[in-house]
mmCIF file of C-alpha atoms in Angstrom:
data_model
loop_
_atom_site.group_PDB
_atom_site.id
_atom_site.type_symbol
_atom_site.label_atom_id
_atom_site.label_comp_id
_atom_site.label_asym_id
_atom_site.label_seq_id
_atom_site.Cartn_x
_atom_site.Cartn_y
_atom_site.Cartn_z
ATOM 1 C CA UNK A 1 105.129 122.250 126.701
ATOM 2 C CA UNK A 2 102.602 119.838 124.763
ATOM 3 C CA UNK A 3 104.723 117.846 121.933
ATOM 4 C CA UNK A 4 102.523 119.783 118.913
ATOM 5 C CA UNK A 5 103.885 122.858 120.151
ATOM 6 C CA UNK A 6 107.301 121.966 120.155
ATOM 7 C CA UNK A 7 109.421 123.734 116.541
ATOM 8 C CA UNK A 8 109.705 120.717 114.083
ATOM 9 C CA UNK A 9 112.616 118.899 113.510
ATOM 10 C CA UNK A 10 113.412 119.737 109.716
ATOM 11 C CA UNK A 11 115.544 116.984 108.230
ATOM 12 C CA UNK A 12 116.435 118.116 104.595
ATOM 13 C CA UNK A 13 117.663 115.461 101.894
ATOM 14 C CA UNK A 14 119.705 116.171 98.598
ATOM 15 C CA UNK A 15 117.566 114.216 95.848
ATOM 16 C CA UNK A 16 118.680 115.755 93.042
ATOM 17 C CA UNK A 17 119.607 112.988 91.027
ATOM 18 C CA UNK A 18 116.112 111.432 90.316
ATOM 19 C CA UNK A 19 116.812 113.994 87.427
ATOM 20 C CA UNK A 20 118.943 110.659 85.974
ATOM 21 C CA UNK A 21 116.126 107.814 86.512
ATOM 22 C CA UNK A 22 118.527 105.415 84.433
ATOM 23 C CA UNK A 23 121.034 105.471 86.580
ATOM 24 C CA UNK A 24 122.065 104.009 89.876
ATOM 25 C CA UNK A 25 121.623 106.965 91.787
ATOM 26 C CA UNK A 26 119.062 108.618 90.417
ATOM 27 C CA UNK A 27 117.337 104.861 91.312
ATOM 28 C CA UNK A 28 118.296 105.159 94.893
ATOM 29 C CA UNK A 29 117.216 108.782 95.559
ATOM 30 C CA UNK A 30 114.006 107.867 93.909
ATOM 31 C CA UNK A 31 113.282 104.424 95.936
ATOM 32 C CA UNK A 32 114.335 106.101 99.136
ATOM 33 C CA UNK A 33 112.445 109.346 98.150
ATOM 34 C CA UNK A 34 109.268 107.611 97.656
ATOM 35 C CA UNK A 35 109.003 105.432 100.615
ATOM 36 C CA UNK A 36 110.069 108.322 102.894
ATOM 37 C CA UNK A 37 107.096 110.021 101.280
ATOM 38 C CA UNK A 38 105.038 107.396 102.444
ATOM 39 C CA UNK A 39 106.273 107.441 105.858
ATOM 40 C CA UNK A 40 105.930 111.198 106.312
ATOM 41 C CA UNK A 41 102.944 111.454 108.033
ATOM 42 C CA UNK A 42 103.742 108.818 110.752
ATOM 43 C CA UNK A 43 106.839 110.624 111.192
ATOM 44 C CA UNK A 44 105.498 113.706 111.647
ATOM 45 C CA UNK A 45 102.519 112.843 114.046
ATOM 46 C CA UNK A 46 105.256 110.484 116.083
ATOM 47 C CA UNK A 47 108.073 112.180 116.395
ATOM 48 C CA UNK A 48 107.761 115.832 114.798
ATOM 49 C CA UNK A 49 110.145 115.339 112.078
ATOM 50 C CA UNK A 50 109.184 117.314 108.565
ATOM 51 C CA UNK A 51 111.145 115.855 105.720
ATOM 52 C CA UNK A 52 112.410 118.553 102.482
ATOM 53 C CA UNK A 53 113.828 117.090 100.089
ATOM 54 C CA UNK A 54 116.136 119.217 97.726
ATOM 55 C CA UNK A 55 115.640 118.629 93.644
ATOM 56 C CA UNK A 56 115.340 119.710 90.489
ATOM 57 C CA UNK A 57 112.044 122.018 90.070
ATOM 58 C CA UNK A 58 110.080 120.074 87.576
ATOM 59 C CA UNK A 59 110.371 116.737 90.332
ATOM 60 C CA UNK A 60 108.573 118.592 92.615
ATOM 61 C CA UNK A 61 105.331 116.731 93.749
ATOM 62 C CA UNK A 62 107.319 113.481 93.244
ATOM 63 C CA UNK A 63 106.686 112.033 96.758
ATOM 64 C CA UNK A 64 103.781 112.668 97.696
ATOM 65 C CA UNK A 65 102.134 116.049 99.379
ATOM 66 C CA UNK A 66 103.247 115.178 102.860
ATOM 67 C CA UNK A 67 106.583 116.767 102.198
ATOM 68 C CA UNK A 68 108.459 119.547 101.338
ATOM 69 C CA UNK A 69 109.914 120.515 98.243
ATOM 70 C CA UNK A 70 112.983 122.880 97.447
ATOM 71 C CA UNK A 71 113.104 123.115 93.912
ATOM 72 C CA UNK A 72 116.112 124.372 92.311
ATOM 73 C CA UNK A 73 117.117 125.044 88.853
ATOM 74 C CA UNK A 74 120.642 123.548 88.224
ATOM 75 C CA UNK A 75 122.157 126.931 87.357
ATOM 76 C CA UNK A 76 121.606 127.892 90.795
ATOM 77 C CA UNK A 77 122.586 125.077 93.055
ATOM 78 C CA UNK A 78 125.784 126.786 94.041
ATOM 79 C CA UNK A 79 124.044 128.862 96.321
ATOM 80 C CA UNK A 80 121.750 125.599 97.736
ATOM 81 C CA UNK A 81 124.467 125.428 100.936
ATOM 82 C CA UNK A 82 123.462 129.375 101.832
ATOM 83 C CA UNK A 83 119.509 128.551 101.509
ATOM 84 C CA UNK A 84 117.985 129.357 104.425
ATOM 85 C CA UNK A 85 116.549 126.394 106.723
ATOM 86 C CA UNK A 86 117.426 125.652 109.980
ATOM 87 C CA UNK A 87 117.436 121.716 109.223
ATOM 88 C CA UNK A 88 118.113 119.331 112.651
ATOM 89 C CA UNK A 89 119.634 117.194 110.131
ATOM 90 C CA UNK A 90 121.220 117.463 106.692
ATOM 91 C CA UNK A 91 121.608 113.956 104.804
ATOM 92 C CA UNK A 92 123.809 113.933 101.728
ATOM 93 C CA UNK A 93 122.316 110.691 100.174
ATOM 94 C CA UNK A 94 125.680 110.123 97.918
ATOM 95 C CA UNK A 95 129.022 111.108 98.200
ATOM 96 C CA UNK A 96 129.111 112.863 94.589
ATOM 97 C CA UNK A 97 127.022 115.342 95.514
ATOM 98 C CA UNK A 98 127.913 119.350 94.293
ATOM 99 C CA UNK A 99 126.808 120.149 98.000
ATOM 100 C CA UNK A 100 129.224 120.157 100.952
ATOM 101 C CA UNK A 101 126.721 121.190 103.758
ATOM 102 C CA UNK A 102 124.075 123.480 104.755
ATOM 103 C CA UNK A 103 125.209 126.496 106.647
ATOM 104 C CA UNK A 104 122.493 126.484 108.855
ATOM 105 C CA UNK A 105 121.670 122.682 109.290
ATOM 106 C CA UNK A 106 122.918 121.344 113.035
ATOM 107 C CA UNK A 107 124.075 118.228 111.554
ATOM 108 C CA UNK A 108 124.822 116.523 108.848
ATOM 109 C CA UNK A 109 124.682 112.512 107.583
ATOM 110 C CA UNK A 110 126.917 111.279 104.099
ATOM 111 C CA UNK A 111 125.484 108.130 102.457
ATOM 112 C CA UNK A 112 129.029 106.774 101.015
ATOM 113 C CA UNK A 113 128.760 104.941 97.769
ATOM 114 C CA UNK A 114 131.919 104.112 97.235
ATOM 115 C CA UNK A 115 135.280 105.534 96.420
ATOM 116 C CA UNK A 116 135.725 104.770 93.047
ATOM 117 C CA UNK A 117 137.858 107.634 91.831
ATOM 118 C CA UNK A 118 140.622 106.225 93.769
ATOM 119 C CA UNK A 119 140.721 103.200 91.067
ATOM 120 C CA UNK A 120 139.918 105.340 87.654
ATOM 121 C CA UNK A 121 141.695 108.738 88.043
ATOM 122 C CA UNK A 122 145.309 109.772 88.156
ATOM 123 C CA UNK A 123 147.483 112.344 88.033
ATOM 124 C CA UNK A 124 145.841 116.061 89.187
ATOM 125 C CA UNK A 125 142.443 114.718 88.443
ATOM 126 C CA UNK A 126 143.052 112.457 91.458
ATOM 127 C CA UNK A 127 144.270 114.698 93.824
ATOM 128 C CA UNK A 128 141.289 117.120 93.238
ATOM 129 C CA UNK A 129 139.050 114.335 93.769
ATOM 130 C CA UNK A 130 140.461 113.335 96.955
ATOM 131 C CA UNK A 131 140.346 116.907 98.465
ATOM 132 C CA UNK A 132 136.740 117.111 97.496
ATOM 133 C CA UNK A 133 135.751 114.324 99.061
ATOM 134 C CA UNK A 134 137.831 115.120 102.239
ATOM 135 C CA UNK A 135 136.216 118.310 102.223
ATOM 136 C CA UNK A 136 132.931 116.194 102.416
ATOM 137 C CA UNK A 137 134.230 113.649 105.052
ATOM 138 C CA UNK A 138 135.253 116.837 107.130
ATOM 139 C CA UNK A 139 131.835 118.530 107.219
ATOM 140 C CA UNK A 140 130.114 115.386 107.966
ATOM 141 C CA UNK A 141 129.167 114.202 111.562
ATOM 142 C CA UNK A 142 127.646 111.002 110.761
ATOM 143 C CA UNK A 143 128.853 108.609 107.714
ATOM 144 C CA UNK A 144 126.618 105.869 106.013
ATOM 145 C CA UNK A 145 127.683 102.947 104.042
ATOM 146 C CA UNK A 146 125.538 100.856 101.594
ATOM 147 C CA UNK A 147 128.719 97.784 102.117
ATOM 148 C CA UNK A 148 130.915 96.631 104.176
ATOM 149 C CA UNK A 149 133.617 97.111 101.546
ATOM 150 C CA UNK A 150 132.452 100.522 101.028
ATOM 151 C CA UNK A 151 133.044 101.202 104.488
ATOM 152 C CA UNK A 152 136.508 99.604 105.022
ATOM 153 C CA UNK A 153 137.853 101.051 101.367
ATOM 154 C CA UNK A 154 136.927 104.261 102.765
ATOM 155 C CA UNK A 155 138.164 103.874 105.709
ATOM 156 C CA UNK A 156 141.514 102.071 104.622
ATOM 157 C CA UNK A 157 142.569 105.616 102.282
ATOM 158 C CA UNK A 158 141.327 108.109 104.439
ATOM 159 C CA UNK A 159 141.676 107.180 108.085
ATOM 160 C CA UNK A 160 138.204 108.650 108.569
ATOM 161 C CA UNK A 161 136.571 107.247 111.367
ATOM 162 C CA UNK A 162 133.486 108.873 112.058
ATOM 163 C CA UNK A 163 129.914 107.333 113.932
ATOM 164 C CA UNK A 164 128.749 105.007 111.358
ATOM 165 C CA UNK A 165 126.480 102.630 109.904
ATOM 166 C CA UNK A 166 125.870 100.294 107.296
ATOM 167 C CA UNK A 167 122.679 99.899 105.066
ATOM 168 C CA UNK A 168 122.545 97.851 102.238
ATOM 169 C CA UNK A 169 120.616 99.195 99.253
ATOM 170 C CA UNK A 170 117.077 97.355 98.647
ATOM 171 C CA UNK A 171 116.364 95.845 95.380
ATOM 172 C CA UNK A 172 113.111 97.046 93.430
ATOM 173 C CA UNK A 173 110.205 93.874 92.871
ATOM 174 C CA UNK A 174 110.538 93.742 89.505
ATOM 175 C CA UNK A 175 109.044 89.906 88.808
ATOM 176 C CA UNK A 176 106.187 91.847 90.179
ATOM 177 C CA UNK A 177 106.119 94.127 87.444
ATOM 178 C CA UNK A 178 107.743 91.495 85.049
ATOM 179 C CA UNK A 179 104.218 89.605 85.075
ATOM 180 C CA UNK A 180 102.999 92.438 82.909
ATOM 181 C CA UNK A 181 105.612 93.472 80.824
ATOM 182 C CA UNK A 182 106.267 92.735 77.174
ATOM 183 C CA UNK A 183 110.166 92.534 75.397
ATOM 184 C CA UNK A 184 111.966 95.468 73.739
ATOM 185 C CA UNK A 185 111.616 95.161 70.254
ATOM 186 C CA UNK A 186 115.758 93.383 68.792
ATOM 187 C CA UNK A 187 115.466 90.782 71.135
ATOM 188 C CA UNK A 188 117.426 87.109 70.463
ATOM 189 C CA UNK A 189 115.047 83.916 71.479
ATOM 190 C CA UNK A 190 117.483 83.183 73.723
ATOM 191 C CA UNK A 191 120.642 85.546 75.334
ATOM 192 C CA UNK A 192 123.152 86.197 77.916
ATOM 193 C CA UNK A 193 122.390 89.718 79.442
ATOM 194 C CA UNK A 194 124.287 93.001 80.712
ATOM 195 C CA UNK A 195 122.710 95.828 81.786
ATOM 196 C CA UNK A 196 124.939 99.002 82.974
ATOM 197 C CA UNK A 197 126.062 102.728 82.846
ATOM 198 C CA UNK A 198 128.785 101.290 79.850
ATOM 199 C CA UNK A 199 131.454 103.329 81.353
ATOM 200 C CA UNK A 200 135.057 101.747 81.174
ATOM 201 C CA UNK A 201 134.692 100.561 84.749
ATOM 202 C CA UNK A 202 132.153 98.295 84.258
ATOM 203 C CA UNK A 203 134.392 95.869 82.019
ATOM 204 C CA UNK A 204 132.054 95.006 79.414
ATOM 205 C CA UNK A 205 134.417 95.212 76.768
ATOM 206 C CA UNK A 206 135.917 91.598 78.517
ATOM 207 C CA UNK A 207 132.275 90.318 77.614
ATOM 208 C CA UNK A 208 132.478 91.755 73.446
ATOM 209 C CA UNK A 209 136.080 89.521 73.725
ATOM 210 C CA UNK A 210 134.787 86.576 75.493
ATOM 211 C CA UNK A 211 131.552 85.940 72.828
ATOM 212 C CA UNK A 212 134.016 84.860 70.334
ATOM 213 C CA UNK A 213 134.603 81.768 72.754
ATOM 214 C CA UNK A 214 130.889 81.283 73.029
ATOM 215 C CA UNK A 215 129.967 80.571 69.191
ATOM 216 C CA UNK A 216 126.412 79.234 70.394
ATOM 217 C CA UNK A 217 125.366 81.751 73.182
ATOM 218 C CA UNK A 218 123.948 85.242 72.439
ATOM 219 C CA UNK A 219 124.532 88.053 74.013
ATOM 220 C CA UNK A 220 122.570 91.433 74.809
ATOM 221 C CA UNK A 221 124.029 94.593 76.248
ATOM 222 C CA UNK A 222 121.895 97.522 76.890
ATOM 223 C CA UNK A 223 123.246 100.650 78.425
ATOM 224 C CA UNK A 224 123.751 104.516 77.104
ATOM 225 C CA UNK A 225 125.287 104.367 73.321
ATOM 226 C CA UNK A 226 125.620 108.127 73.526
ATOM 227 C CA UNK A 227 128.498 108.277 75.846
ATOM 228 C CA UNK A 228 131.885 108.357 74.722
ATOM 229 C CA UNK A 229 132.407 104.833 76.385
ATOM 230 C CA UNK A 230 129.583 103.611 74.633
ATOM 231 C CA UNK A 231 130.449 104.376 71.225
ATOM 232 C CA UNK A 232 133.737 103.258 71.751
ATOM 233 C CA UNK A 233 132.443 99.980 72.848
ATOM 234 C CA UNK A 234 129.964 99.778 70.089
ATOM 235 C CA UNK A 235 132.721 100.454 67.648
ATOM 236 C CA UNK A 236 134.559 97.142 69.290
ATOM 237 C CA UNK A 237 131.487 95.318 68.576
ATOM 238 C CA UNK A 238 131.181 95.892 65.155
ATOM 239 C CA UNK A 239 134.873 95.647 64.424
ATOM 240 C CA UNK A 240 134.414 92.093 66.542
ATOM 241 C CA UNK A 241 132.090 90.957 64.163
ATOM 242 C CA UNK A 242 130.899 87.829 66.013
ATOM 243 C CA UNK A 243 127.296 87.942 64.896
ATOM 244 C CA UNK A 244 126.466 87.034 68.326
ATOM 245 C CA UNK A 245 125.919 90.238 70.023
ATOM 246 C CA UNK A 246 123.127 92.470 70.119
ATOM 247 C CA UNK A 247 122.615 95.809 71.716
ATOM 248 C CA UNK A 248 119.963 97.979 73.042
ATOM 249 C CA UNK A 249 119.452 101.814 74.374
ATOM 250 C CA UNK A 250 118.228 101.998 78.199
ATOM 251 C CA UNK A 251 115.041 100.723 78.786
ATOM 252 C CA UNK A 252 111.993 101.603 80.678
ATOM 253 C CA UNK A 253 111.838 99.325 84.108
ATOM 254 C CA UNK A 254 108.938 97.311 82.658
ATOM 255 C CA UNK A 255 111.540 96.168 79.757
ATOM 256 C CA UNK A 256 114.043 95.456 81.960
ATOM 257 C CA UNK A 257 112.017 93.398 84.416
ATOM 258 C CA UNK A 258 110.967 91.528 80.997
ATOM 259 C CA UNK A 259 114.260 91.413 80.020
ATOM 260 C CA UNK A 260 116.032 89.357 83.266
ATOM 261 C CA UNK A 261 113.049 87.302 83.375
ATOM 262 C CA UNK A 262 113.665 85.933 79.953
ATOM 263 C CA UNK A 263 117.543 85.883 80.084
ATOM 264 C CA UNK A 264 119.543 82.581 80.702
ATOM 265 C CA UNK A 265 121.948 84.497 83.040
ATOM 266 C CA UNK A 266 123.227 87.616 83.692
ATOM 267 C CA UNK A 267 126.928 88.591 83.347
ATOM 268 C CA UNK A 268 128.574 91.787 85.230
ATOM 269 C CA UNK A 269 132.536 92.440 84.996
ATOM 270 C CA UNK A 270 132.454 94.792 86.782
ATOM 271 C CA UNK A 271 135.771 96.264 88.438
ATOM 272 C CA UNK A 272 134.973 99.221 90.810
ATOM 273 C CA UNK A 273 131.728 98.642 92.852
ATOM 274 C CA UNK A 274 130.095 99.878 96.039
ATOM 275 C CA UNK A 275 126.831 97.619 95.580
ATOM 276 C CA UNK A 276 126.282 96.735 92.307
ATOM 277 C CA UNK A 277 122.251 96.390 91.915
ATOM 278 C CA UNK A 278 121.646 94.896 88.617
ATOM 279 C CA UNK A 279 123.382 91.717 89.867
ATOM 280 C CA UNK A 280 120.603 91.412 93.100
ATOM 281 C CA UNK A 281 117.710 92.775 90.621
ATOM 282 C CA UNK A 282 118.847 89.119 88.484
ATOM 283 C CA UNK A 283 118.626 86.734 91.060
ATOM 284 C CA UNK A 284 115.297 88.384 91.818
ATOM 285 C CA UNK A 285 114.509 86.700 89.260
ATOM 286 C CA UNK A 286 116.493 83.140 89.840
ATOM 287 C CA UNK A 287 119.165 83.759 87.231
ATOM 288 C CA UNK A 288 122.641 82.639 87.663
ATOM 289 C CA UNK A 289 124.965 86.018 88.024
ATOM 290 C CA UNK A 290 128.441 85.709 86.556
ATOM 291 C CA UNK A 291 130.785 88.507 88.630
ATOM 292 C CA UNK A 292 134.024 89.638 89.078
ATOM 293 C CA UNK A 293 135.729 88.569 92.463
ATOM 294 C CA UNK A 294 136.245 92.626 92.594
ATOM 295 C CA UNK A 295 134.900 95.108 95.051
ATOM 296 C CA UNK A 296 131.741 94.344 97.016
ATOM 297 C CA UNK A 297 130.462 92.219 94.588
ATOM 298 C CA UNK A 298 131.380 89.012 96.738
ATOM 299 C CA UNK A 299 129.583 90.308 99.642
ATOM 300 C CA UNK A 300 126.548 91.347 97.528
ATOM 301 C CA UNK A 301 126.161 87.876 95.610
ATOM 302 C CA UNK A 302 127.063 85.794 98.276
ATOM 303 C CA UNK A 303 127.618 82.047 97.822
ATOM 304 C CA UNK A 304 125.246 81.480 94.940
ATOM 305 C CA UNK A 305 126.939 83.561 92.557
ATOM 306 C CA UNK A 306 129.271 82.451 90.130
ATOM 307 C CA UNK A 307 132.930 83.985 90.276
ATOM 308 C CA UNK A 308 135.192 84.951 87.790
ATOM 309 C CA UNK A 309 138.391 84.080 89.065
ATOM 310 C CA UNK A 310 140.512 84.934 85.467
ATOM 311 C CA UNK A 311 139.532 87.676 83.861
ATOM 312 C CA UNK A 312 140.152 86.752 81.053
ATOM 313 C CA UNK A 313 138.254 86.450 77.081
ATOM 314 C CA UNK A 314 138.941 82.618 76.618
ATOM 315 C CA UNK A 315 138.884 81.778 80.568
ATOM 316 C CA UNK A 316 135.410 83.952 81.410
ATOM 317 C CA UNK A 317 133.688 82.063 78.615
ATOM 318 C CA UNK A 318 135.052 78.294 80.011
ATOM 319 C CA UNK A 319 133.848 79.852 82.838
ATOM 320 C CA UNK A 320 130.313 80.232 81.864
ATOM 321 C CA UNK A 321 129.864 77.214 79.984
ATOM 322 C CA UNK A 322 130.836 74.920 83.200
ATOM 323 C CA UNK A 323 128.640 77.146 85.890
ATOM 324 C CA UNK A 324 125.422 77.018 82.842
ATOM 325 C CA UNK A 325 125.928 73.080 82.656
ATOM 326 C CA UNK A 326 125.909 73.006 86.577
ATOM 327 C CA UNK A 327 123.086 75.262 86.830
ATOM 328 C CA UNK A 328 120.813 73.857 84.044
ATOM 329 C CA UNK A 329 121.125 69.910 85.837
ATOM 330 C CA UNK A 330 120.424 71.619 89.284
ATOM 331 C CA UNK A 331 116.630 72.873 89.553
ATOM 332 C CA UNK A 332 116.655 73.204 93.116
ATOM 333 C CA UNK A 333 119.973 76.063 92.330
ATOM 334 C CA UNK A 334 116.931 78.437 91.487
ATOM 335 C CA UNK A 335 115.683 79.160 94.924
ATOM 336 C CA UNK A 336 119.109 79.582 96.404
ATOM 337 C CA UNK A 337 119.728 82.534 94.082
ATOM 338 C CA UNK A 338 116.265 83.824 94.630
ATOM 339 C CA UNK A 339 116.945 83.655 99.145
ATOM 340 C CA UNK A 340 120.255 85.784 98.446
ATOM 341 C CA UNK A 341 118.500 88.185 96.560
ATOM 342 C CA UNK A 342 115.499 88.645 99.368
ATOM 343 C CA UNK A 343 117.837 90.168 101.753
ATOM 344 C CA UNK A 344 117.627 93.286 99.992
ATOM 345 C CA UNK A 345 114.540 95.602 99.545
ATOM 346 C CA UNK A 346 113.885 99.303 99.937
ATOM 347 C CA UNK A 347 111.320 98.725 102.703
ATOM 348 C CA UNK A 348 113.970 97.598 105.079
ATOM 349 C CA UNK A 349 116.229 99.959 103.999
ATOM 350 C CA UNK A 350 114.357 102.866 104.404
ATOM 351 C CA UNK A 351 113.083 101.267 107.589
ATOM 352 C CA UNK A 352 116.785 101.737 108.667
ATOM 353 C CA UNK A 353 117.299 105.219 107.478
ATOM 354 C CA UNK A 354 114.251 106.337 109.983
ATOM 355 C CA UNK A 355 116.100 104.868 112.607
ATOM 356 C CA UNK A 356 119.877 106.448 111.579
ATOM 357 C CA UNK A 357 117.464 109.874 111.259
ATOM 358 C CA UNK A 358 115.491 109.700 114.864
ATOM 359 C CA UNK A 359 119.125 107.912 116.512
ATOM 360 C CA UNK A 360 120.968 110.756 115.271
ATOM 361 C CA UNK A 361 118.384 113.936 115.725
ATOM 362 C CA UNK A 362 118.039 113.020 119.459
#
């Protein structure tokens, strides 16, 4: 039977949360979305594959016309794993998804993020956490990790051992779009800079404690204010009262390219992370990246990071001063930062999806 002829391989993909373009996920579905888009013709002609991607209705169009679109209004996404399509493949892009499977798909792929509700729930909340993600693990046939740690954390609390594979996350080119961009109004001449969700696992309160050590530094946090973490943190600020700190709402990718390219580092505290992007998007830049020795964030920043061994106000900001002195008298520091940060970008990474799709499909 001539190849044309053949029935297409349908492989669908949940992309719902480029609904949330602030966020880390919504980033991710978005990146990947796009340059899928712009590999859907190859893959199509070469190998038969038609890609659908699941989303909210008013996304539709997002990627291009050589795919298909299954828009859905949130209301109705409970019914999404009846819909349907005989999909070859089903791929779950993160693990919080409100989808287990598709009834009808053959197969199915989970991208695994991390496992983060292990660290920040207790109590009943826990326990329904872990049996929805079990539920998840169970239905899947092929697992994904975007670290190492994510893999082995998974791996290490629910003896889930299925065919895997792990693909780092790629990093958007912002200096490219930096070379164009223009500062947020609020800006300090010169400032230490976080940039995050805000939420209590991200440990910037630690940074609001440690300014008071750093009398001669500014800092600028920008994040969403509206949460309940976020006015709680704002309310630390003010009652802080260092005079040192300034804040912003979330800003547009052309701000924050602006914004790392003018910072003097870039701090993250993090505790509970599967990748942790902003810290790679810095050092895009050549910035020295103050982390936490936490999570995946060794693995991510490498050797050229700086390391926050004590977590604590008056040792983070000894901390900083020591690893700014050392980086200011060492030029050459720069491109070391900037080599760790080139082994992540979305080509690659989608590059390596293809390959997961086609290896698993056949």
């Amino acid at each position: 039977m001539p190849k044309n002829s053949l029935p297409e391989k349908k492989i669908v993909i949940d992309a719902y949360p480029i609904a949330s373009p602030y966020e880390g996920l919504g980033v991710f579905c978005k990146q990947i979305g796009e340059r899928l888009g712009m590999r859907a013709a190859e893959l199509r002609s070469r190998y038969n594959i038609g890609l659908y991607f699941i989303l909210p209705p008013e996304c539709k169009g997002c990627f291009g016309n050589d795919v298909h679109y299954l828009g859905v209004p949130l209301s109705l996404r409970f019914l999404l794993p009846f819909y349907p399509i005989r999909a070859d493949l089903f791929h779950i892009p993160y693990q919080c998804n409100h989808i287990k499977s598709l009834f009808y798909a053959k197969k199915q792929l989970m991208t695994v993020h991390d496992i983060n509700f292990i660290y920040e729930k207790s109590g009943k909340k826990l326990d329904k956490a872990v049996r929805k993600f079990e539920k998840k693990l169970k239905k899947s046939d092929y697992l994904e990790y975007i670290s190492e740690f994510a893999k082995k954390d998974t791996e290490k609390h629910f003896g889930i051992h299925r065919p895997s594979k792990i693909i780092y996350n790629g990093i958007t080119d912002l200096p490219a779009i930096a070379r164009d961009s223009c500062l947020p109004d609020g800006v300090p001449p010169k400032f230490l800079f976080h940039i995050s969700s805000l939420m209590p696992k991200k440990n910037v309160d630690l940074l609001v404690e440690m300014m008071k050590y750093l009398p001669e530094e500014n800092l600028l946090i920008v994040g969403n204010w509206s949460r309940k973490s976020g006015q709680t943190l704002y309310r630390k600020i003010q009652e802080t009262n260092t005079g040192n700190i300034y804040t912003l709402p979330n800003v547009t990718e052309e701000e924050k390219a602006a914004l790392y390219k003018a910072c003097r580092a870039f701090l993250f505290p993090s505790l509970c992370e599967g990748f942790g992007m902003p810290p790679i998007e810095a050092m895009k830049f050549g910035k020295p990246v103050f982390l936490s020795t936490l999570t995946s964030l060794p693995e991510i920043g490498g050797d050229d990071a700086f390391y926050w061994k004590d977590l604590t106000p008056k040792a983070m900001a000894e901390t900083v001063k020591e690893r700014m002195a050392f980086f200011d008298a060492t030029p050459s520091y720069t491109e070391k930062i900037i080599k760790n940060a080139s082994r992540f970008n979305w080509d690659d990474c989608v590059e390596q999806y293809i390959r997961y799709y086609i290896e698993i499909i056949n």
